[in-house]
Short mmCIF file of C-alpha atoms and ligand atoms in Angstrom, two decimals:
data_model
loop_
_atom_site.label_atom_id
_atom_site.label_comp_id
_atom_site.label_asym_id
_atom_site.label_seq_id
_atom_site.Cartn_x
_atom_site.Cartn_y
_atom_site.Cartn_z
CA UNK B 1 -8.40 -46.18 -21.52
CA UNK B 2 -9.00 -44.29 -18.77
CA UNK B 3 -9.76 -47.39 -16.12
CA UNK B 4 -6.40 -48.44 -17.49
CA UNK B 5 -4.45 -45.45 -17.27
CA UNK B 6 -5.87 -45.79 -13.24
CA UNK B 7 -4.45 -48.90 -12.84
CA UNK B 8 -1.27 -48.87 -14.51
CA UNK B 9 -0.65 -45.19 -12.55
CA UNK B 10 -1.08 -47.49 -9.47
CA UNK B 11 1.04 -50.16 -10.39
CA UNK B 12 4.07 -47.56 -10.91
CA UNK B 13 3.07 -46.43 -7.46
CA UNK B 14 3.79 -49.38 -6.08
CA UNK B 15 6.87 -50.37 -8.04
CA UNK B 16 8.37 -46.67 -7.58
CA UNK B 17 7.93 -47.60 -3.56
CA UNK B 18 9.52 -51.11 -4.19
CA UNK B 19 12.51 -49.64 -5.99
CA UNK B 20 13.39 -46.91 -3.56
CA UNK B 21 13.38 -49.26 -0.89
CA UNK B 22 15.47 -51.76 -2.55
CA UNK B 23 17.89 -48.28 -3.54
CA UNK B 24 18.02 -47.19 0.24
CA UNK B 25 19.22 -51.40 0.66
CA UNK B 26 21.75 -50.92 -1.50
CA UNK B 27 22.78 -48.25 -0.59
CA UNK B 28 23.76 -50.09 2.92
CA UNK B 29 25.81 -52.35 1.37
CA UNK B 30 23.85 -55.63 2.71
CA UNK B 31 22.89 -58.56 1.25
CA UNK B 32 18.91 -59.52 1.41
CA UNK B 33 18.51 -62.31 3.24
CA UNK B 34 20.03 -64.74 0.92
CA UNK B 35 19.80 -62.63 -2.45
CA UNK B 36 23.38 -61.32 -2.43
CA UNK B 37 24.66 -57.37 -3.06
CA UNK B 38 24.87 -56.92 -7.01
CA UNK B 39 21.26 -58.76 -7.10
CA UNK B 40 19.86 -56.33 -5.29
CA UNK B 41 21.38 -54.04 -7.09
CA UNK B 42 19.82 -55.55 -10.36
CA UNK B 43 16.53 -55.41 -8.49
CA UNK B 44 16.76 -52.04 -8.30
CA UNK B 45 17.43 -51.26 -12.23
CA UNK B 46 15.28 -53.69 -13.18
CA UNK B 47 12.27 -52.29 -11.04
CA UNK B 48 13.31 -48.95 -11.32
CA UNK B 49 12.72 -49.79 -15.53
CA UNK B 50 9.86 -51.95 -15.15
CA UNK B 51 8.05 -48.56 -13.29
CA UNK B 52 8.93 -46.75 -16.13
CA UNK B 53 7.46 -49.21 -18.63
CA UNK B 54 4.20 -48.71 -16.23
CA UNK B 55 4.27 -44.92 -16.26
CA UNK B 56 4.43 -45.14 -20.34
CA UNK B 57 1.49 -47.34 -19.77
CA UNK B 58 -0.39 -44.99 -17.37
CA UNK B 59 0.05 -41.76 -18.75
CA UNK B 60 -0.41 -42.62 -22.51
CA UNK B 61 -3.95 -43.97 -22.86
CA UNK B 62 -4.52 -40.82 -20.69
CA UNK B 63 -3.23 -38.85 -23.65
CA UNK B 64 -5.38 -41.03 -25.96
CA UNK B 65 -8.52 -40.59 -23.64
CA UNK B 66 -10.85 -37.76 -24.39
CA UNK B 67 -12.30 -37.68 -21.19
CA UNK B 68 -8.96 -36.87 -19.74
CA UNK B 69 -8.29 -34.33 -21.53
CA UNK B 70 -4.14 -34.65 -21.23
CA UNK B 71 -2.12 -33.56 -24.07
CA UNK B 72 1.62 -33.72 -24.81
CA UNK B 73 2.16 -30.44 -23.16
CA UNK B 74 0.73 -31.37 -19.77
CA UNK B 75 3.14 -34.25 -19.74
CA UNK B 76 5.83 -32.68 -19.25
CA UNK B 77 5.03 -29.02 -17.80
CA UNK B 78 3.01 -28.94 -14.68
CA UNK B 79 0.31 -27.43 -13.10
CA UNK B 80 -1.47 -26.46 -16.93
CA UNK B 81 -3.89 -29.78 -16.57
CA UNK B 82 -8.00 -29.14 -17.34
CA UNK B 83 -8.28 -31.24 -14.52
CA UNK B 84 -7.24 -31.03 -10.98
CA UNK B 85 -4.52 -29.02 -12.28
CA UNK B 86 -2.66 -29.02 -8.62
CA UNK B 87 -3.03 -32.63 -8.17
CA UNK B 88 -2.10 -33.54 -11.94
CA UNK B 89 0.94 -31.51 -11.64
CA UNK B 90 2.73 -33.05 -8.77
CA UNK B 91 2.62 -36.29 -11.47
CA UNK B 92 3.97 -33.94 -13.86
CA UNK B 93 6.82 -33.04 -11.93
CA UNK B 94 7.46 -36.48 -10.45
CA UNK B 95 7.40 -37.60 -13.79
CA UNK B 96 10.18 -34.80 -15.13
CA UNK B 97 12.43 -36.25 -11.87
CA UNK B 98 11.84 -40.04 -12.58
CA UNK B 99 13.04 -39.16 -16.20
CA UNK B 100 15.84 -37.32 -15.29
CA UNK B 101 17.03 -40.36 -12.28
CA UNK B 102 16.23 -42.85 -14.54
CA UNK B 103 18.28 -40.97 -17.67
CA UNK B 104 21.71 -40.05 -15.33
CA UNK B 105 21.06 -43.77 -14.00
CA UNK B 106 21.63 -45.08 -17.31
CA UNK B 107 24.45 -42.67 -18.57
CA UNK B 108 26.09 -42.50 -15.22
CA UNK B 109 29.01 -44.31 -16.71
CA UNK B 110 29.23 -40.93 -18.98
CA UNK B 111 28.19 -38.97 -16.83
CA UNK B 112 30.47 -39.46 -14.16
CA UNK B 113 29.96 -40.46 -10.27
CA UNK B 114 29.43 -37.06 -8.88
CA UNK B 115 26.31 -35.92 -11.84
CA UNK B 116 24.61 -39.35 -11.28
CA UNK B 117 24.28 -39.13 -7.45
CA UNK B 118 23.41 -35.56 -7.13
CA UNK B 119 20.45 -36.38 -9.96
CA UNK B 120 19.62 -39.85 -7.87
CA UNK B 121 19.14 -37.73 -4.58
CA UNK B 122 15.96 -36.49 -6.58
CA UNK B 123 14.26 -39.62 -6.07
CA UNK B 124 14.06 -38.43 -2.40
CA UNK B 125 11.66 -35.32 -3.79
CA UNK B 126 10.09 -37.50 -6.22
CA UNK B 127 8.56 -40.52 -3.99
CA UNK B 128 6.22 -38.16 -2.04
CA UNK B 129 5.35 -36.30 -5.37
CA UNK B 130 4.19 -39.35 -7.11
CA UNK B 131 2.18 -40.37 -3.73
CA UNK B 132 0.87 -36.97 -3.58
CA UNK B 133 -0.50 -37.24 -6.88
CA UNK B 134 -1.75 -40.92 -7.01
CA UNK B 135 -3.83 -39.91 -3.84
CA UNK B 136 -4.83 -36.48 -4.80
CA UNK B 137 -5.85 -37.25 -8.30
CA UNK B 138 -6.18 -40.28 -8.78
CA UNK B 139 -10.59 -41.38 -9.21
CA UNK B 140 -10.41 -43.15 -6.33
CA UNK B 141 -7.10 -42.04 -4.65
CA UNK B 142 -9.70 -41.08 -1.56
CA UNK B 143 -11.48 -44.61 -1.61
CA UNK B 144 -10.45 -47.17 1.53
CA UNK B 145 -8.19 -49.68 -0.45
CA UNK B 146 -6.22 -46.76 -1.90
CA UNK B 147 -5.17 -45.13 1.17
CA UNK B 148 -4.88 -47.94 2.77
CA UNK B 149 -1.98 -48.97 0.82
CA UNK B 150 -1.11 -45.48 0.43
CA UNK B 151 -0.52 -45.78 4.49
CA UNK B 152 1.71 -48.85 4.10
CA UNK B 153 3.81 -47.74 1.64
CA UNK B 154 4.36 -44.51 3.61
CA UNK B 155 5.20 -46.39 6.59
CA UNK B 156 7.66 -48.70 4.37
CA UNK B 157 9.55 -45.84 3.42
CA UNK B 158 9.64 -42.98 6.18
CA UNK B 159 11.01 -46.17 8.05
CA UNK B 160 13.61 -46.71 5.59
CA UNK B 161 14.40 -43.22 5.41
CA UNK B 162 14.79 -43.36 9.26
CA UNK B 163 17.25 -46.36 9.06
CA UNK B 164 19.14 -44.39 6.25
CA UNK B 165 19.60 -41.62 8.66
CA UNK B 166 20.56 -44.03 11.34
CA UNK B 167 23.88 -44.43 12.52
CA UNK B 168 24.00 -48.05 12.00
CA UNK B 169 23.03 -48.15 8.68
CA UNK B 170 25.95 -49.25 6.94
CA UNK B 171 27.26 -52.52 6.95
CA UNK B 172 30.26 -51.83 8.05
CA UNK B 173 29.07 -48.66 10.34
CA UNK B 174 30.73 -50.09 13.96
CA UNK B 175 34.04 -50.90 12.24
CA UNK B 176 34.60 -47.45 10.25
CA UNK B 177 32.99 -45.78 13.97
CA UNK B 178 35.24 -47.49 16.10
CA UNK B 179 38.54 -47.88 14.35
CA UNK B 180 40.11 -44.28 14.34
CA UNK B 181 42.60 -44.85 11.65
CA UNK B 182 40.10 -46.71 9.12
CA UNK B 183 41.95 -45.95 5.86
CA UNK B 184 39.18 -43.60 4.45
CA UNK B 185 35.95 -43.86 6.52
CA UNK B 186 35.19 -40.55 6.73
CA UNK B 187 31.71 -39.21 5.70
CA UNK B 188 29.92 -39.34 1.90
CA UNK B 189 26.72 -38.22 1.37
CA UNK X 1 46.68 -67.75 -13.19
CA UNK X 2 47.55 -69.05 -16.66
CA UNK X 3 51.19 -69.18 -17.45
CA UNK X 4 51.05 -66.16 -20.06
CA UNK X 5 49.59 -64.19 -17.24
CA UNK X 6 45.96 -62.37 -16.72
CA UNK X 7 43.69 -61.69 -19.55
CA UNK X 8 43.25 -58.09 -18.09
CA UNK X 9 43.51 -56.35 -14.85
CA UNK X 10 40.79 -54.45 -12.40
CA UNK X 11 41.54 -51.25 -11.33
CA UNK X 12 39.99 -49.98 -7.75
CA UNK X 13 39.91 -46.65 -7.73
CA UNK X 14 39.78 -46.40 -3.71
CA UNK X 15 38.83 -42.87 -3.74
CA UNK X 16 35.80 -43.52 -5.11
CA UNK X 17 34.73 -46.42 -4.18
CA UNK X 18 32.94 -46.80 -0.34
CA UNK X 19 33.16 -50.70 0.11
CA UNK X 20 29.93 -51.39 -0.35
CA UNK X 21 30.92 -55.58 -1.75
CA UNK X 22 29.29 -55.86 -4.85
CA UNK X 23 31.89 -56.67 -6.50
CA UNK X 24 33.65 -58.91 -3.85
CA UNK X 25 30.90 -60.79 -4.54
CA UNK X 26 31.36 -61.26 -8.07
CA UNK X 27 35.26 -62.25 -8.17
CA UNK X 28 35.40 -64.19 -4.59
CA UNK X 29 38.73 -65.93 -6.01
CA UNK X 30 40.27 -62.44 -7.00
CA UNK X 31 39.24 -59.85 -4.46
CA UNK X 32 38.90 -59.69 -0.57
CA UNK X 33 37.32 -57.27 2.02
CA UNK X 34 39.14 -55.57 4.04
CA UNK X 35 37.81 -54.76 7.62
CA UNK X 36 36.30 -51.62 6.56
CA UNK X 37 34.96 -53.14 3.50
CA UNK X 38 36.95 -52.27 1.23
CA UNK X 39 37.80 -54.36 -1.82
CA UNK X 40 41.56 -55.75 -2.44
CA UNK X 41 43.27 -57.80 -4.13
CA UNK X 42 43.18 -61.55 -2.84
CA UNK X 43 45.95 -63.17 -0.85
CA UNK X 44 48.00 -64.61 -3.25
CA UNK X 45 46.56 -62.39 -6.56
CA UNK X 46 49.47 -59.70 -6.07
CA UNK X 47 53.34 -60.18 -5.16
CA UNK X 48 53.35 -59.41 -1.24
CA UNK X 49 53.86 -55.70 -1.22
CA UNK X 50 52.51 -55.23 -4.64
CA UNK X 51 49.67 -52.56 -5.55
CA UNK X 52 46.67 -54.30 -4.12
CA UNK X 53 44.69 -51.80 -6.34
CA UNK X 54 45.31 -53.41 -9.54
CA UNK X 55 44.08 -57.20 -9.59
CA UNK X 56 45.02 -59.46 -12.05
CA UNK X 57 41.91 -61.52 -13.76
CA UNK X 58 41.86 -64.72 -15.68
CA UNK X 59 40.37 -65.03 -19.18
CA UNK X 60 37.24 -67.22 -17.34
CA UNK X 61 36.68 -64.32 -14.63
CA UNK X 62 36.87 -61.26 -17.25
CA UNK X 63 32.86 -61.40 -17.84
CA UNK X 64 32.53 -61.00 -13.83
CA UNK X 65 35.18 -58.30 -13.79
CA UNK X 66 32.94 -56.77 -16.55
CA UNK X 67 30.01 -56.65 -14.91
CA UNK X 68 31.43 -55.87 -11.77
CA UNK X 69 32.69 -52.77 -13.62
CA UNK X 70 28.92 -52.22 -14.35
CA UNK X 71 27.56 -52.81 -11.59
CA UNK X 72 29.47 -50.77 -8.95
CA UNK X 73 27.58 -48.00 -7.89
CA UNK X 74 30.24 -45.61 -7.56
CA UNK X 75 31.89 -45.60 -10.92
CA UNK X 76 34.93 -47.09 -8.82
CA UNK X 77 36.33 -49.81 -10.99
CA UNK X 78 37.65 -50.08 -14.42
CA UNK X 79 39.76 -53.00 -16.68
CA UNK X 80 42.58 -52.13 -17.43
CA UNK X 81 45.37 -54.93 -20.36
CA UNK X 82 47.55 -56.62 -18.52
S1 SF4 J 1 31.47 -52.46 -6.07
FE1 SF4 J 1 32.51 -50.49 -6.24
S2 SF4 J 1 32.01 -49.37 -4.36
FE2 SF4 J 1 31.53 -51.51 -4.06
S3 SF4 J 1 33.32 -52.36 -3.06
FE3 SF4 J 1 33.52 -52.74 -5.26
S4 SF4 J 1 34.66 -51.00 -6.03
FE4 SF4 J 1 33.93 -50.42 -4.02
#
Protein backbone atom coordinates (compact mmCIF):
# COMPACT_ATOMS: atom_id res chain seq x y z
CA UNK A 1 0.00 0.00 0.00
CA UNK A 2 2.20 2.39 1.01
CA UNK A 3 5.11 1.69 -1.86
CA UNK A 4 2.07 2.16 -4.05
CA UNK A 5 0.57 5.14 -2.75
CA UNK A 6 4.57 6.50 -3.47
CA UNK A 7 4.39 5.71 -6.82
CA UNK A 8 1.09 6.53 -7.96
CA UNK A 9 1.66 10.18 -5.94
CA UNK A 10 4.58 10.40 -8.46
CA UNK A 11 2.90 9.48 -11.42
CA UNK A 12 0.20 12.40 -10.78
CA UNK A 13 3.29 14.52 -10.38
CA UNK A 14 4.28 14.00 -13.53
CA UNK A 15 0.97 14.01 -15.35
CA UNK A 16 -0.17 17.28 -13.32
CA UNK A 17 3.28 18.84 -15.03
CA UNK A 18 2.27 17.31 -18.47
CA UNK A 19 -1.21 18.79 -18.32
CA UNK A 20 -0.32 22.31 -17.33
CA UNK A 21 2.03 22.49 -19.99
CA UNK A 22 -0.22 21.23 -22.59
CA UNK A 23 -3.00 24.05 -20.79
CA UNK A 24 -0.38 26.97 -21.11
CA UNK A 25 -0.25 25.42 -25.22
CA UNK A 26 -3.57 25.85 -25.53
CA UNK A 27 -3.92 28.52 -24.20
CA UNK A 28 -1.63 30.05 -27.23
CA UNK A 29 -3.80 28.97 -29.64
CA UNK A 30 -1.07 26.73 -31.63
CA UNK A 31 -1.15 23.63 -33.03
CA UNK A 32 1.65 20.93 -31.76
CA UNK A 33 3.68 20.14 -34.32
CA UNK A 34 1.30 18.21 -36.38
CA UNK A 35 -1.39 17.35 -33.57
CA UNK A 36 -3.86 20.13 -34.40
CA UNK A 37 -5.71 22.79 -31.73
CA UNK A 38 -8.88 20.86 -30.31
CA UNK A 39 -6.38 17.71 -29.86
CA UNK A 40 -4.45 19.40 -27.73
CA UNK A 41 -7.11 20.54 -26.16
CA UNK A 42 -8.36 16.87 -25.58
CA UNK A 43 -4.86 16.20 -24.29
CA UNK A 44 -5.34 18.41 -21.78
CA UNK A 45 -8.84 16.95 -20.34
CA UNK A 46 -7.84 13.76 -20.88
CA UNK A 47 -4.50 14.15 -18.82
CA UNK A 48 -5.84 16.52 -16.61
CA UNK A 49 -8.52 13.24 -15.72
CA UNK A 50 -6.10 10.59 -16.06
CA UNK A 51 -4.01 12.65 -12.96
CA UNK A 52 -6.97 12.55 -11.13
CA UNK A 53 -7.56 8.82 -11.58
CA UNK A 54 -3.73 8.68 -10.19
CA UNK A 55 -4.33 10.93 -7.20
CA UNK A 56 -7.48 8.51 -6.24
CA UNK A 57 -4.86 5.89 -6.63
CA UNK A 58 -2.17 7.62 -4.47
CA UNK A 59 -3.95 8.96 -1.72
CA UNK A 60 -6.37 5.99 -1.05
CA UNK A 61 -4.17 3.01 -0.17
CA UNK A 62 -2.61 5.81 2.00
CA UNK A 63 -5.95 5.95 3.78
CA UNK A 64 -6.00 2.11 3.85
CA UNK A 65 -2.31 1.97 5.16
CA UNK A 66 -1.78 1.88 8.86
CA UNK A 67 1.56 2.99 8.74
CA UNK A 68 0.40 6.18 7.20
CA UNK A 69 -1.74 7.00 9.41
CA UNK A 70 -4.13 9.32 6.88
CA UNK A 71 -7.72 9.43 7.54
CA UNK A 72 -10.65 10.99 5.68
CA UNK A 73 -10.21 14.18 7.52
CA UNK A 74 -6.61 14.83 6.53
CA UNK A 75 -7.72 14.50 2.95
CA UNK A 76 -9.30 17.22 2.65
CA UNK A 77 -8.21 19.77 5.56
CA UNK A 78 -4.57 20.50 5.76
CA UNK A 79 -1.86 20.80 7.91
CA UNK A 80 -3.74 18.13 10.75
CA UNK A 81 -1.45 15.04 9.26
CA UNK A 82 0.51 12.66 12.15
CA UNK A 83 3.11 12.92 9.78
CA UNK A 84 5.09 15.70 8.36
CA UNK A 85 2.08 17.64 8.93
CA UNK A 86 3.65 20.82 6.87
CA UNK A 87 4.72 18.77 4.04
CA UNK A 88 1.41 16.55 3.95
CA UNK A 89 -0.59 19.62 3.88
CA UNK A 90 0.64 21.40 0.87
CA UNK A 91 -0.88 17.86 -0.86
CA UNK A 92 -3.86 18.59 1.02
CA UNK A 93 -4.36 21.85 -0.33
CA UNK A 94 -3.17 21.06 -3.85
CA UNK A 95 -5.50 18.42 -3.72
CA UNK A 96 -8.69 20.83 -2.54
CA UNK A 97 -7.47 23.15 -5.84
CA UNK A 98 -7.09 20.18 -8.36
CA UNK A 99 -10.72 19.25 -7.20
CA UNK A 100 -12.08 22.44 -7.47
CA UNK A 101 -10.15 23.08 -11.41
CA UNK A 102 -10.99 19.86 -12.32
CA UNK A 103 -14.93 20.27 -10.96
CA UNK A 104 -15.50 24.11 -12.71
CA UNK A 105 -13.56 22.34 -15.74
CA UNK A 106 -16.24 19.95 -16.10
CA UNK A 107 -19.33 22.20 -15.28
CA UNK A 108 -17.88 25.19 -17.00
CA UNK A 109 -20.63 24.89 -19.53
CA UNK A 110 -22.95 25.67 -16.27
CA UNK A 111 -20.94 27.49 -14.81
CA UNK A 112 -20.31 30.04 -17.18
CA UNK A 113 -16.91 31.45 -18.87
CA UNK A 114 -16.00 33.95 -16.29
CA UNK A 115 -16.39 31.15 -12.87
CA UNK A 116 -14.40 28.50 -14.88
CA UNK A 117 -11.33 30.69 -15.67
CA UNK A 118 -11.03 32.49 -12.46
CA UNK A 119 -11.15 28.69 -10.72
CA UNK A 120 -8.55 27.42 -13.67
CA UNK A 121 -6.07 30.31 -12.71
CA UNK A 122 -5.71 28.08 -9.46
CA UNK A 123 -3.79 25.60 -11.22
CA UNK A 124 -1.07 28.33 -11.26
CA UNK A 125 -1.01 27.99 -7.11
CA UNK A 126 -1.54 24.41 -7.30
CA UNK A 127 1.55 23.09 -9.57
CA UNK A 128 4.20 24.30 -7.04
CA UNK A 129 1.98 22.95 -4.11
CA UNK A 130 1.84 19.50 -5.42
CA UNK A 131 5.82 19.76 -6.18
CA UNK A 132 6.30 21.10 -2.83
CA UNK A 133 4.72 18.24 -1.35
CA UNK A 134 5.95 15.30 -3.59
CA UNK A 135 9.53 16.59 -2.64
CA UNK A 136 8.97 17.48 0.91
CA UNK A 137 7.09 14.40 1.87
CA UNK A 138 7.36 12.16 -0.24
CA UNK A 139 10.02 8.80 1.32
CA UNK A 140 12.32 9.54 -1.04
CA UNK A 141 11.32 13.03 -2.38
CA UNK A 142 15.18 13.94 -1.17
CA UNK A 143 16.77 10.85 -3.05
CA UNK A 144 18.84 11.77 -6.56
CA UNK A 145 16.25 10.40 -9.16
CA UNK A 146 13.48 12.37 -7.43
CA UNK A 147 14.90 15.71 -7.59
CA UNK A 148 16.31 15.17 -10.46
CA UNK A 149 13.13 15.05 -12.22
CA UNK A 150 11.79 17.35 -9.78
CA UNK A 151 14.51 19.89 -11.53
CA UNK A 152 13.22 19.11 -15.03
CA UNK A 153 9.86 19.50 -14.52
CA UNK A 154 10.55 22.84 -12.81
CA UNK A 155 12.51 23.96 -15.64
CA UNK A 156 9.59 22.70 -18.11
CA UNK A 157 7.26 24.86 -16.53
CA UNK A 158 8.88 28.21 -15.11
CA UNK A 159 9.86 28.21 -18.94
CA UNK A 160 6.41 27.90 -20.00
CA UNK A 161 5.28 30.29 -17.57
CA UNK A 162 7.95 32.68 -19.03
CA UNK A 163 6.65 32.18 -22.66
CA UNK A 164 3.04 32.75 -21.24
CA UNK A 165 4.17 36.05 -19.99
CA UNK A 166 5.92 36.74 -23.21
CA UNK A 167 4.73 39.06 -25.62
CA UNK A 168 4.77 36.70 -28.42
CA UNK A 169 2.90 34.15 -27.01
CA UNK A 170 -0.12 34.13 -28.90
CA UNK A 171 -0.50 32.95 -32.19
CA UNK A 172 -1.69 35.68 -33.54
CA UNK A 173 0.36 38.21 -31.07
CA UNK A 174 2.22 40.42 -34.16
CA UNK A 175 -1.08 40.80 -36.03
CA UNK A 176 -3.42 41.97 -32.97
CA UNK A 177 0.18 44.22 -31.90
CA UNK A 178 0.58 45.72 -35.08
CA UNK A 179 -2.80 46.33 -36.60
CA UNK A 180 -4.32 49.31 -34.55
CA UNK A 181 -7.87 48.80 -35.51
CA UNK A 182 -7.91 44.82 -34.93
CA UNK A 183 -11.67 44.40 -34.32
CA UNK A 184 -11.28 43.39 -30.57
CA UNK A 185 -7.61 42.64 -29.70
CA UNK A 186 -7.43 44.28 -26.72
CA UNK A 187 -6.16 42.51 -23.53
CA UNK A 188 -7.87 39.21 -21.57
CA UNK A 189 -6.36 37.76 -18.84
CA UNK B 1 -26.01 23.13 -48.55
CA UNK B 2 -29.01 20.83 -49.01
CA UNK B 3 -31.92 22.33 -50.79
CA UNK B 4 -34.22 22.49 -47.53
CA UNK B 5 -31.44 24.48 -46.03
CA UNK B 6 -28.98 23.82 -42.82
CA UNK B 7 -29.74 21.28 -40.26
CA UNK B 8 -28.86 24.00 -37.58
CA UNK B 9 -26.83 27.06 -37.30
CA UNK B 10 -23.50 28.08 -35.08
CA UNK B 11 -23.62 31.00 -33.23
CA UNK B 12 -20.11 32.97 -32.47
CA UNK B 13 -20.51 34.89 -29.78
CA UNK B 14 -17.43 37.32 -30.70
CA UNK B 15 -17.34 38.83 -27.38
CA UNK B 16 -16.34 35.95 -25.90
CA UNK B 17 -14.54 34.20 -27.93
CA UNK B 18 -10.44 35.21 -28.44
CA UNK B 19 -9.70 33.32 -31.80
CA UNK B 20 -7.88 30.83 -30.52
CA UNK B 21 -8.98 28.12 -33.97
CA UNK B 22 -10.24 25.23 -32.43
CA UNK B 23 -13.04 25.24 -33.94
CA UNK B 24 -11.85 26.47 -37.44
CA UNK B 25 -10.35 23.42 -37.29
CA UNK B 26 -13.24 21.34 -36.87
CA UNK B 27 -15.68 22.89 -39.66
CA UNK B 28 -12.79 23.93 -42.35
CA UNK B 29 -15.75 23.95 -45.06
CA UNK B 30 -17.98 26.27 -42.79
CA UNK B 31 -15.77 28.70 -40.93
CA UNK B 32 -12.64 30.88 -41.79
CA UNK B 33 -10.01 32.92 -39.79
CA UNK B 34 -9.89 36.12 -39.99
CA UNK B 35 -6.44 37.95 -39.71
CA UNK B 36 -6.72 38.32 -36.09
CA UNK B 37 -7.95 34.89 -35.69
CA UNK B 38 -11.06 35.19 -35.37
CA UNK B 39 -13.61 32.65 -36.58
CA UNK B 40 -16.30 33.58 -39.47
CA UNK B 41 -18.39 32.35 -41.51
CA UNK B 42 -16.83 30.86 -44.83
CA UNK B 43 -16.88 32.63 -48.17
CA UNK B 44 -19.80 31.53 -49.68
CA UNK B 45 -21.69 30.08 -46.18
CA UNK B 46 -23.55 33.58 -45.69
CA UNK B 47 -25.29 36.00 -48.38
CA UNK B 48 -22.44 38.75 -48.93
CA UNK B 49 -23.28 41.22 -46.24
CA UNK B 50 -25.06 38.74 -44.15
CA UNK B 51 -24.30 38.17 -40.26
CA UNK B 52 -21.05 36.31 -40.50
CA UNK B 53 -21.80 35.36 -36.80
CA UNK B 54 -24.39 32.90 -37.46
CA UNK B 55 -23.11 29.96 -39.83
CA UNK B 56 -25.25 27.73 -41.40
CA UNK B 57 -24.26 23.78 -40.90
CA UNK B 58 -25.22 20.74 -42.86
CA UNK B 59 -26.87 17.68 -41.28
CA UNK B 60 -23.17 15.72 -41.95
CA UNK B 61 -21.17 18.70 -40.14
CA UNK B 62 -23.69 19.06 -37.02
CA UNK B 63 -21.55 16.38 -34.86
CA UNK B 64 -18.37 18.77 -35.55
CA UNK B 65 -20.42 21.86 -34.80
CA UNK B 66 -21.28 19.89 -31.58
CA UNK B 67 -18.18 19.28 -30.44
CA UNK B 68 -16.83 22.37 -31.49
CA UNK B 69 -19.46 23.81 -29.13
CA UNK B 70 -17.68 21.59 -26.50
CA UNK B 71 -14.64 22.10 -27.08
CA UNK B 72 -14.16 25.91 -27.24
CA UNK B 73 -12.53 27.10 -24.35
CA UNK B 74 -14.33 30.17 -23.93
CA UNK B 75 -17.93 29.14 -23.79
CA UNK B 76 -18.08 31.20 -27.20
CA UNK B 77 -20.23 29.12 -29.46
CA UNK B 78 -23.62 27.70 -29.35
CA UNK B 79 -26.28 25.85 -32.11
CA UNK B 80 -28.78 27.50 -32.67
CA UNK B 81 -32.38 25.71 -35.50
CA UNK B 82 -32.15 27.02 -38.53
S1 LIG C 1 -13.03 27.73 -30.49
FE1 LIG C 1 -14.10 29.37 -29.40
S2 LIG C 1 -12.53 30.84 -28.81
FE2 LIG C 1 -11.68 29.49 -30.35
S3 LIG C 1 -11.96 30.59 -32.27
FE3 LIG C 1 -13.70 29.19 -32.02
S4 LIG C 1 -15.25 30.39 -31.00
FE4 LIG C 1 -13.35 31.50 -30.76
Amino acid sequence: MWAFGRVSGLVSMVLLTASVLLGILARSGRPLLVIPRFSVTLLHRNISLLAVVFLVLHVAPLLLDSYARVNVVDVVVPFLGSYKPFWQGLGTVALDLVAAVVLTGVFRHRLGPRTFRTVHWLSYAMWPLALAHSVGNGTDGTSAPVVAAAVVLCVAVLAAAAWRMSAGFLETAAVRRSGGNARKGWGRP
Amino acid sequence: MSPIGPAARLHIDWTRCDGRGLCAELLPEALTRDDWGYPLAAPGRVRSGADKSNVPVTGAELAAAMDAVKLCPLLALRITRP
